[in-house]
CSV table of C-alpha atoms in Angstrom, one decimal:
chain,number,residue,atom,x,y,z
A,274,SER,CA,0.1,0.0,0.2
A,275,GLU,CA,1.1,3.7,-0.5
A,276,TRP,CA,0.0,6.9,1.1
A,277,ASP,CA,-2.6,8.9,-1.0
A,278,ASP,CA,-2.8,12.7,0.0
A,279,SER,CA,-6.3,13.0,-1.6
A,280,LEU,CA,-7.7,10.2,0.5
A,281,GLY,CA,-5.6,10.5,3.7
A,282,GLY,CA,-4.8,6.9,4.1
A,283,TYR,CA,-2.9,4.1,2.7
A,284,GLU,CA,-4.6,2.8,-0.7
A,285,ILE,CA,-4.3,-1.0,-0.7
A,286,GLN,CA,-2.9,-2.1,-4.1
A,287,SER,CA,-2.8,-5.7,-3.8
A,288,ILE,CA,-3.9,-8.5,-1.3
A,289,VAL,CA,-2.1,-11.5,-0.4
A,290,LYS,CA,-4.4,-14.4,-0.7
A,291,GLY,CA,-2.9,-17.9,0.0
A,292,ASP,CA,-5.3,-20.6,1.3
A,293,PRO,CA,-8.5,-19.0,2.6
A,294,TRP,CA,-9.4,-22.0,4.5
A,295,SER,CA,-6.2,-21.9,6.7
A,296,SER,CA,-5.9,-19.6,9.4
A,297,GLN,CA,-1.9,-19.9,9.0
A,298,ASN,CA,-1.5,-19.9,5.1
A,299,SER,CA,-4.2,-17.3,4.4
A,300,GLY,CA,-3.6,-13.4,3.9
A,301,SER,CA,-4.7,-11.5,6.9
A,302,LEU,CA,-7.0,-9.1,4.5
A,303,TYR,CA,-8.1,-12.0,2.2
A,304,ARG,CA,-10.5,-13.5,4.8
A,305,ALA,CA,-14.3,-13.4,4.5
A,306,SER,CA,-14.7,-11.8,8.0
A,307,ALA,CA,-12.2,-8.8,7.0
A,308,ASP,CA,-14.4,-7.8,3.8
A,309,ILE,CA,-11.4,-5.5,2.4
A,310,GLN,CA,-10.7,-5.2,-1.3
A,311,VAL,CA,-8.1,-3.8,-3.7
A,312,GLY,CA,-8.7,0.1,-3.7
A,313,ASP,CA,-9.9,0.4,-0.3
A,314,VAL,CA,-8.2,2.9,1.8
A,315,LEU,CA,-6.7,2.1,5.2
A,316,GLY,CA,-6.9,4.9,7.7
A,317,ALA,CA,-6.2,3.6,11.0
A,318,ILE,CA,-5.2,0.7,13.0
A,319,ASN,CA,-6.2,-0.1,16.5
A,320,ARG,CA,-7.6,3.6,16.5
A,321,VAL,CA,-4.5,5.2,15.8
A,322,ARG,CA,-4.6,7.4,12.7
A,323,LEU,CA,-2.1,6.6,10.0
A,324,THR,CA,0.1,9.3,8.4
A,325,PRO,CA,3.0,9.4,5.9
A,326,GLU,CA,5.4,9.3,8.8
A,327,LYS,CA,3.3,6.6,10.8
A,328,THR,CA,3.0,3.6,8.6
A,329,PRO,CA,1.1,0.3,8.8
A,330,GLY,CA,4.4,-1.4,9.7
A,331,MET,CA,5.1,0.8,12.8
A,332,LEU,CA,1.6,0.3,14.3
A,333,LEU,CA,1.7,-3.5,13.3
A,334,TYR,CA,4.9,-4.1,15.3
A,335,GLU,CA,4.7,-6.9,17.9
A,336,THR,CA,0.9,-7.8,17.0
A,337,ALA,CA,1.7,-11.2,15.1
A,338,GLY,CA,-1.0,-13.6,16.2
A,339,ARG,CA,-3.3,-10.9,17.9
A,340,GLU,CA,-6.6,-9.3,16.5
A,341,VAL,CA,-6.4,-5.8,15.2
A,342,LEU,CA,-8.9,-3.4,14.3
A,343,LEU,CA,-8.7,-1.7,11.0
A,344,SER,CA,-10.5,1.3,9.9
A,345,VAL,CA,-11.0,1.3,6.2
A,346,LEU,CA,-12.5,3.7,3.7
A,347,LYS,CA,-14.6,1.4,1.1
A,348,LYS,CA,-13.8,2.2,-2.6
A,349,ASP,CA,-17.2,1.4,-3.9
A,350,SER,CA,-19.4,3.1,-1.2
A,351,GLY,CA,-17.4,5.4,0.2
A,352,ASP,CA,-18.2,4.2,3.7
A,353,LEU,CA,-15.8,4.2,6.5
A,354,VAL,CA,-16.2,0.9,8.2
A,355,ALA,CA,-14.4,-1.0,11.0
A,356,THR,CA,-13.1,-4.6,10.7
A,357,ARG,CA,-11.1,-7.1,12.7
A,358,THR,CA,-8.5,-9.4,11.4
A,359,ARG,CA,-5.6,-11.4,12.9
A,360,ALA,CA,-2.1,-10.3,12.2
A,361,LEU,CA,0.5,-12.7,10.8
A,362,SER,CA,4.1,-13.3,11.9
A,363,GLN,CA,5.3,-13.8,8.3
A,364,GLU,CA,3.6,-14.1,4.9
A,365,LEU,CA,6.1,-16.6,3.3
A,366,ASP,CA,3.5,-19.3,2.9
A,367,PRO,CA,0.5,-17.5,1.5
A,368,ARG,CA,2.8,-15.5,-0.9
A,369,TYR,CA,4.3,-18.9,-1.9
A,370,ARG,CA,0.9,-20.3,-2.6
A,371,ASP,CA,-0.3,-17.1,-4.7
A,372,CYS,CA,3.2,-17.4,-6.6
A,373,ILE,CA,2.4,-21.1,-7.6
A,374,ASN,CA,-1.3,-20.4,-8.5
A,375,LYS,CA,0.1,-17.4,-10.8
A,376,ARG,CA,2.6,-19.9,-12.3
A,377,THR,CA,0.0,-22.5,-12.8
A,378,GLU,CA,-2.6,-20.0,-14.6
A,379,TYR,CA,0.2,-19.0,-16.8
A,380,VAL,CA,1.1,-22.4,-17.9
A,381,HIS,CA,-2.4,-23.2,-18.6
A,382,LYS,CA,-3.0,-20.0,-20.5
A,383,THR,CA,0.2,-20.5,-22.3
A,384,SER,CA,-0.2,-23.9,-23.6
A,385,ASP,CA,-4.0,-23.8,-24.3
A,386,ASP,CA,-4.7,-26.0,-21.2
A,387,LYS,CA,-2.5,-28.8,-22.8
A,388,VAL,CA,0.3,-28.4,-20.0
A,389,GLY,CA,0.1,-28.9,-16.2
A,390,TYR,CA,2.2,-27.4,-13.6
A,391,LEU,CA,3.2,-28.5,-10.2
A,392,HIS,CA,6.2,-27.1,-7.7
A,393,LEU,CA,7.9,-29.2,-5.0
A,394,SER,CA,9.7,-27.0,-2.5
A,395,ASP,CA,11.5,-30.0,-0.8
A,396,MET,CA,11.6,-33.8,-1.0
A,397,GLU,CA,10.2,-34.3,2.4
A,398,ARG,CA,6.7,-34.0,4.4
A,399,LEU,CA,5.9,-30.5,2.7
A,400,GLY,CA,7.1,-31.7,-0.8
A,401,PHE,CA,4.9,-34.9,-0.6
A,402,SER,CA,1.6,-33.0,0.3
A,403,GLN,CA,2.3,-30.4,-2.4
A,404,PHE,CA,2.6,-33.2,-4.9
A,405,TRP,CA,-0.6,-35.0,-4.0
A,406,ARG,CA,-2.2,-31.6,-3.7
A,407,SER,CA,-1.8,-30.7,-7.3
A,408,TYR,CA,-1.1,-33.9,-9.2
A,409,GLN,CA,-4.6,-35.1,-9.6
A,410,THR,CA,-5.9,-31.8,-11.0
A,411,GLU,CA,-2.6,-30.9,-13.1
A,412,SER,CA,-2.5,-34.2,-14.8
A,413,ILE,CA,-6.2,-34.4,-15.6
A,414,ASN,CA,-7.1,-35.2,-19.5
A,415,GLN,CA,-3.4,-36.6,-19.9
A,416,ARG,CA,-2.0,-33.1,-19.6
A,417,VAL,CA,1.9,-33.2,-20.1
A,418,LEU,CA,3.1,-32.3,-16.6
A,419,ILE,CA,6.0,-29.9,-15.6
A,420,ILE,CA,7.3,-30.7,-12.4
A,421,ASP,CA,9.3,-27.9,-11.0
A,422,LEU,CA,12.5,-28.7,-8.8
A,423,ARG,CA,14.1,-25.6,-8.6
A,424,GLY,CA,15.1,-24.4,-5.2
A,425,ASN,CA,14.6,-28.0,-4.0
A,426,GLY,CA,17.2,-28.9,-1.4
A,427,GLY,CA,16.2,-32.7,-1.3
A,428,GLY,CA,14.7,-35.2,1.4
A,429,ASN,CA,13.9,-38.9,0.7
A,430,ILE,CA,10.5,-39.2,-1.0
A,431,SER,CA,11.8,-39.5,-4.6
A,432,ALA,CA,11.0,-43.2,-4.7
A,433,LEU,CA,7.4,-42.7,-3.5
A,434,LEU,CA,6.9,-39.9,-6.2
A,435,LEU,CA,8.6,-42.1,-9.0
A,436,GLN,CA,6.1,-45.0,-8.1
A,437,THR,CA,3.4,-42.6,-9.8
A,438,LEU,CA,5.3,-40.8,-12.2
A,439,THR,CA,6.4,-44.3,-14.1
A,440,GLN,CA,3.1,-45.8,-13.9
A,441,ARG,CA,1.7,-46.5,-17.4
A,442,ALA,CA,-1.7,-46.7,-18.5
A,443,LEU,CA,-3.0,-50.5,-18.6
A,444,ALA,CA,-6.8,-50.0,-19.7
A,445,MET,CA,-9.4,-47.6,-20.6
A,446,ASP,CA,-12.8,-46.9,-18.9
A,447,VAL,CA,-15.4,-46.0,-21.7
A,448,PRO,CA,-18.3,-44.6,-20.1
A,449,ARG,CA,-21.5,-44.6,-21.7
A,450,ARG,CA,-21.5,-40.8,-22.1
A,451,GLY,CA,-18.5,-38.7,-21.6
A,452,SER,CA,-14.8,-39.1,-22.4
A,453,PRO,CA,-13.0,-42.2,-21.8
A,454,LEU,CA,-10.8,-42.3,-18.7
A,455,ILE,CA,-7.4,-43.9,-18.5
A,456,TYR,CA,-6.9,-46.4,-15.9
A,457,PRO,CA,-5.4,-46.4,-13.6
A,458,PRO,CA,-6.6,-42.9,-13.1
A,459,ARG,CA,-3.2,-41.7,-11.7
A,460,SER,CA,-1.2,-42.7,-14.8
A,461,PRO,CA,0.7,-39.8,-16.1
A,462,SER,CA,0.7,-38.5,-19.9
A,463,SER,CA,2.2,-41.1,-22.3
A,464,VAL,CA,3.6,-38.4,-24.1
A,465,GLY,CA,6.2,-37.6,-21.3
A,466,MET,CA,6.9,-34.9,-18.7
A,467,VAL,CA,9.3,-32.2,-18.0
A,468,ALA,CA,11.4,-31.7,-15.1
A,469,LEU,CA,12.4,-28.1,-14.2
A,470,VAL,CA,15.8,-27.8,-12.4
A,471,ASP,CA,18.4,-25.1,-11.4
A,472,GLU,CA,21.6,-24.8,-9.5
A,473,ASN,CA,19.7,-24.9,-6.1
A,474,THR,CA,18.3,-28.3,-7.1
A,475,GLY,CA,20.0,-30.9,-4.8
A,476,SER,CA,20.4,-34.3,-3.0
A,477,ASP,CA,17.2,-36.4,-3.4
A,478,ALA,CA,15.6,-33.8,-6.1
A,479,GLU,CA,18.8,-34.4,-8.2
A,480,LEU,CA,18.2,-38.3,-7.8
A,481,ALA,CA,14.7,-37.5,-9.4
A,482,ALA,CA,15.8,-35.2,-12.1
A,483,HIS,CA,18.4,-38.2,-13.0
A,484,ALA,CA,15.7,-40.7,-13.0
A,485,PHE,CA,13.8,-38.6,-15.3
A,486,GLN,CA,16.8,-38.9,-17.9
A,487,LYS,CA,17.7,-42.5,-17.0
A,488,LEU,CA,14.4,-44.0,-17.2
A,489,GLU,CA,13.0,-41.8,-20.0
A,490,ILE,CA,10.3,-40.4,-18.0
A,491,GLY,CA,10.9,-37.0,-20.0
A,492,SER,CA,13.1,-34.0,-20.6
A,493,VAL,CA,15.0,-32.0,-18.1
A,494,VAL,CA,15.1,-28.3,-18.6
A,495,GLY,CA,17.0,-25.6,-16.7
A,496,GLU,CA,20.5,-25.3,-15.3
A,497,ARG,CA,23.1,-27.8,-14.0
A,498,THR,CA,22.2,-28.9,-10.6
A,499,TRP,CA,23.9,-28.5,-7.3
A,500,GLY,CA,25.8,-31.8,-7.3
A,501,GLY,CA,25.4,-32.8,-3.9
A,502,LEU,CA,23.9,-36.6,-3.9
A,503,LEU,CA,25.6,-38.0,-0.8
A,504,ALA,CA,23.3,-38.3,2.1
A,505,VAL,CA,24.4,-36.2,5.4
A,506,SER,CA,22.8,-37.0,8.7
A,507,ARG,CA,25.5,-35.7,11.2
A,508,SER,CA,27.2,-32.3,11.6
A,509,ASP,CA,29.4,-31.0,14.3
A,510,VAL,CA,29.8,-27.6,15.5
A,511,LEU,CA,33.3,-26.5,15.8
A,512,ASN,CA,34.9,-24.0,18.4
A,513,ASP,CA,34.6,-20.9,15.9
A,514,GLY,CA,30.7,-21.6,15.3
A,515,SER,CA,31.2,-23.2,12.0
A,516,VAL,CA,29.6,-26.6,11.2
A,517,LEU,CA,31.1,-29.7,9.7
A,518,SER,CA,29.0,-32.1,7.9
A,519,MET,CA,29.9,-35.7,7.8
A,520,PRO,CA,28.6,-37.7,4.6
A,521,THR,CA,27.2,-41.0,6.1
A,522,GLN,CA,25.7,-42.4,3.0
A,523,ASN,CA,26.7,-42.8,-0.7
A,524,VAL,CA,24.4,-43.4,-3.7
A,525,CYS,CA,25.7,-45.6,-6.4
A,526,LEU,CA,24.0,-45.0,-9.7
A,527,GLN,CA,23.8,-47.3,-12.6
A,528,ASP,CA,25.4,-45.4,-15.3
A,529,ASP,CA,26.4,-46.5,-18.8
A,530,ASP,CA,29.9,-45.3,-18.9
A,531,GLU,CA,33.0,-46.6,-20.5
A,532,ASN,CA,33.9,-48.9,-17.5
A,533,GLU,CA,32.7,-52.2,-18.5
A,534,HIS,CA,34.0,-53.8,-15.2
A,535,ASN,CA,32.1,-51.5,-12.8
A,536,ASN,CA,29.6,-49.1,-13.9
A,537,LEU,CA,28.3,-48.4,-10.4
A,538,THR,CA,29.2,-44.8,-9.9
A,539,ASN,CA,28.0,-41.5,-8.4
A,540,SER,CA,28.2,-39.2,-11.5
A,541,VAL,CA,26.1,-36.8,-10.0
A,542,GLU,CA,28.2,-36.0,-7.1
A,543,ASN,CA,30.3,-32.6,-7.7
A,544,THR,CA,28.9,-32.6,-11.2
A,545,GLY,CA,25.1,-32.3,-11.2
A,546,VAL,CA,22.5,-33.4,-13.4
A,547,ILE,CA,23.3,-31.8,-16.8
A,548,PRO,CA,19.6,-30.7,-18.4
A,549,ASP,CA,18.7,-31.6,-21.9
A,550,VAL,CA,17.8,-28.4,-22.6
A,551,GLU,CA,19.9,-25.7,-20.8
A,552,VAL,CA,18.5,-22.2,-20.0
A,553,LYS,CA,20.0,-19.7,-17.6
A,554,ARG,CA,18.1,-17.0,-15.9
A,555,ALA,CA,19.5,-13.4,-15.6
A,556,PRO,CA,19.3,-12.2,-12.2
A,557,GLY,CA,17.6,-8.8,-13.5
A,558,ASN,CA,14.5,-9.9,-14.5
A,559,MET,CA,13.5,-12.8,-12.1
A,560,ASN,CA,10.2,-11.2,-11.2
A,561,GLU,CA,9.2,-10.2,-14.7
A,562,VAL,CA,10.1,-13.1,-17.2
A,563,ASP,CA,10.8,-16.8,-16.2
A,564,GLU,CA,12.8,-17.9,-19.3
A,565,GLN,CA,13.4,-21.5,-17.8
A,566,LEU,CA,9.5,-21.8,-17.3
A,567,ASP,CA,8.8,-20.7,-21.0
A,568,ALA,CA,11.4,-23.2,-22.2
A,569,ALA,CA,9.7,-26.0,-20.2
A,570,ILE,CA,6.5,-25.0,-21.7
A,571,ARG,CA,7.9,-25.0,-25.2
A,572,GLU,CA,9.5,-28.6,-24.5
A,573,ALA,CA,6.3,-29.8,-23.4
A,574,LEU,CA,4.3,-28.6,-26.4
A,575,ARG,CA,7.1,-30.2,-28.5
A,576,LEU,CA,6.5,-33.6,-26.8
A,577,ILE,CA,2.9,-33.2,-27.7
A,578,GLY,CA,3.7,-32.1,-31.2
A,579,GLU,CA,5.9,-35.0,-31.8
A,580,ASN,CA,3.1,-37.4,-30.7
A,581,SER,CA,0.0,-35.7,-32.5
A,582,SER,CA,-1.0,-32.2,-31.3
A,583,SER,CA,-4.3,-33.1,-29.8
A,584,SER,CA,-4.1,-37.0,-29.0
A,585,SER,CA,-2.2,-39.3,-26.7
A,586,ASN,CA,-0.9,-42.9,-27.5
A,587,PHE,CA,-2.6,-45.7,-25.8
A,588,PHE,CA,-1.8,-49.3,-26.7
A,589,GLY,CA,-0.6,-47.8,-30.0
A,590,LYS,CA,-3.7,-46.0,-31.0
A,591,ALA,CA,-4.6,-42.5,-31.0
A,592,VAL,CA,-7.0,-41.5,-28.0
A,593,PRO,CA,-9.0,-38.1,-28.6
A,594,ALA,CA,-8.6,-35.4,-26.4
A,595,ALA,CA,-11.3,-34.4,-24.1
A,596,LYS,CA,-12.5,-31.7,-26.5
A,597,GLU,CA,-12.5,-33.7,-29.6
A,598,GLN,CA,-14.3,-36.5,-27.6
A,599,GLU,CA,-17.2,-34.1,-27.0
A,600,VAL,CA,-17.3,-33.1,-30.4
A,601,SER,CA,-17.2,-36.6,-31.8
A,602,MET,CA,-20.1,-37.7,-29.4
A,603,SER,CA,-22.4,-34.9,-30.3
A,604,ASN,CA,-22.2,-35.7,-34.1
A,605,THR,CA,-22.5,-39.5,-33.4
A,606,SER,CA,-24.3,-42.0,-31.1
A,607,PRO,CA,-22.8,-41.8,-27.7
A,608,TRP,CA,-22.8,-45.5,-27.4
A,609,ALA,CA,-21.8,-48.1,-30.0
A,610,PHE,CA,-23.4,-51.4,-28.4
A,611,LYS,CA,-26.7,-52.0,-29.7
A,612,THR,CA,-27.6,-54.2,-26.7
A,613,PHE,CA,-28.0,-51.1,-24.4
A,614,ALA,CA,-31.1,-48.9,-24.5
A,615,LYS,CA,-31.0,-45.5,-25.5
A,616,PHE,CA,-29.8,-43.2,-22.7
A,617,PRO,CA,-32.8,-40.6,-21.9
A,618,PRO,CA,-31.8,-37.0,-22.6
A,619,THR,CA,-30.9,-34.8,-20.1
A,620,LEU,CA,-32.8,-31.7,-19.1
A,621,ALA,CA,-30.6,-29.4,-20.7
A,622,GLU,CA,-30.9,-31.4,-24.0
A,623,GLU,CA,-34.6,-31.3,-23.7
A,624,LEU,CA,-34.7,-27.5,-23.2
A,625,LYS,CA,-32.1,-27.1,-26.3
A,626,LYS,CA,-34.5,-29.3,-28.4
A,627,ILE,CA,-37.6,-27.4,-27.5
A,628,VAL,CA,-35.8,-23.9,-28.2
A,629,LYS,CA,-34.8,-25.3,-31.8
A,630,ALA,CA,-38.3,-26.4,-32.3
A,631,LEU,CA,-39.8,-23.0,-31.3
A,632,GLU,CA,-37.2,-20.9,-33.4
A,633,LYS,CA,-38.2,-23.3,-36.5
A,634,THR,CA,-41.8,-22.8,-35.9
A,635,SER,CA,-41.1,-18.8,-35.8
A,636,ASP,CA,-39.0,-19.1,-38.8
A,637,ASP,CA,-41.7,-20.9,-40.8
A,638,SER,CA,-44.6,-18.5,-39.5
A,639,VAL,CA,-42.3,-15.6,-40.9
A,640,ASP,CA,-41.7,-17.1,-44.2
A,641,GLU,CA,-45.4,-17.8,-44.7
A,642,ASN,CA,-46.3,-14.3,-43.6
A,643,ASP,CA,-43.7,-13.0,-46.3
A,644,LYS,CA,-45.1,-15.2,-48.9
A,645,LYS,CA,-48.7,-14.0,-48.3
A,646,THR,CA,-47.6,-10.5,-48.4
A,647,THR,CA,-45.7,-11.0,-51.6
A,648,ASP,CA,-48.6,-12.7,-53.1
A,649,THR,CA,-51.1,-10.1,-52.4
A,650,LYS,CA,-48.8,-7.4,-53.7
A,651,GLU,CA,-48.5,-9.5,-57.1
A,652,LYS,CA,-52.4,-9.7,-57.2
A,653,LYS,CA,-52.7,-6.1,-56.8
A,654,LYS,CA,-50.1,-5.4,-59.4
A,655,LYS,CA,-51.6,-8.0,-61.6
A,656,LYS,CA,-55.3,-6.4,-61.1
A,657,LYS,CA,-53.7,-2.8,-61.7
A,658,VAL,CA,-52.2,-3.8,-65.0
A,659,THR,CA,-55.5,-5.7,-66.0
A,660,GLY,CA,-57.4,-2.6,-65.2
A,661,VAL,CA,-55.1,-0.3,-67.4
A,662,ALA,CA,-55.4,-2.9,-70.5
A,663,VAL,CA,-59.1,-2.9,-70.3
A,664,LYS,CA,-59.4,0.9,-70.1
A,665,LYS,CA,-56.9,1.1,-73.2
A,666,LYS,CA,-59.2,-1.3,-75.1
A,667,LYS,CA,-62.4,0.4,-74.5
A,668,SER,CA,-60.6,3.7,-75.4
A,669,VAL,CA,-59.7,2.1,-78.9
A,670,GLU,CA,-63.1,0.7,-79.3
A,671,ASP,CA,-64.5,4.4,-78.8
A,672,ASP,CA,-62.4,5.7,-81.5
A,673,ALA,CA,-63.3,3.2,-83.9
A,674,ASN,CA,-67.0,3.8,-83.4
A,675,LYS,CA,-66.6,7.4,-84.0
């Protein structure tokens, strides 16, 4: 918010949303009880008048977790109202959720809803919940999924995630009406996926990125990862306050290297995972343009283009996408088996049929009226021509008699 001299308060220019159902992960001003919108003006906090020198940050000092009274001038009505909300100690979680929602909307819009997006902040409890929060909705209709591992410091859940990401479709459920459903329903797109990494992707997240390449799950886009795959579970504090970490577990990878006798190595340690498509981000425009995300979208669309722009492969056959399936079912019978009775129409279909019938009746009546009007005009014109001809004939006869 910024001070507005004409309004005598701080105009609210944006509101942190987060998860409105969570008291910890939602923005203080986004809660339903607050009833505050962008454009409203904040005039006082706990009945203390705000000024250019007395900012909201000063009056909210040491109020984390407490209810505060806000005096707000409503933009739409011009009324001065008082509302209560609970102040937060930090807005990292709701701002993070807003950032992810913004990226998700951008990916959907840019890819014409063909690509999904989810971000994993770590490979532990939080990352696991983030995966299952977004995976079902983002992989719907066999979307190509972008899994963002940037900034992921690792953990130990990559094996659990790979169980889902390596699952392949085994069958197809064909409903009587609607689109076919892939079975198991959690199966990812057969076209592939894209992993997005950077220099801060480390440990177990690097192992997941390596699995993308080794198991041919999909492409890796971004920058070379950190290069720290060794497991560290012990650290000692030295006399000068520094910390000494001791690696306790190595990770041996089955690599196809030139060593025929022993190809169990840790090629990721001190090297990192080299992406298939390398894209570096310039520090100056991190808040404006995300070149790595744009590159990941292009790579996902390329995978779709190589396997047909609108279909996914299933048992070697093309399966129409949801939109194509709806169009095809609207032009043909929704059920090919003759042993089943015809499915009754829905209320919307019945109403649509009635409206079409009324429109057709209305058009027919208009055409009939136009035809009657035209016939009447033709009759009048013909009668008029006949009358003129009779008059001329009579005039000629009168001249002859004379």
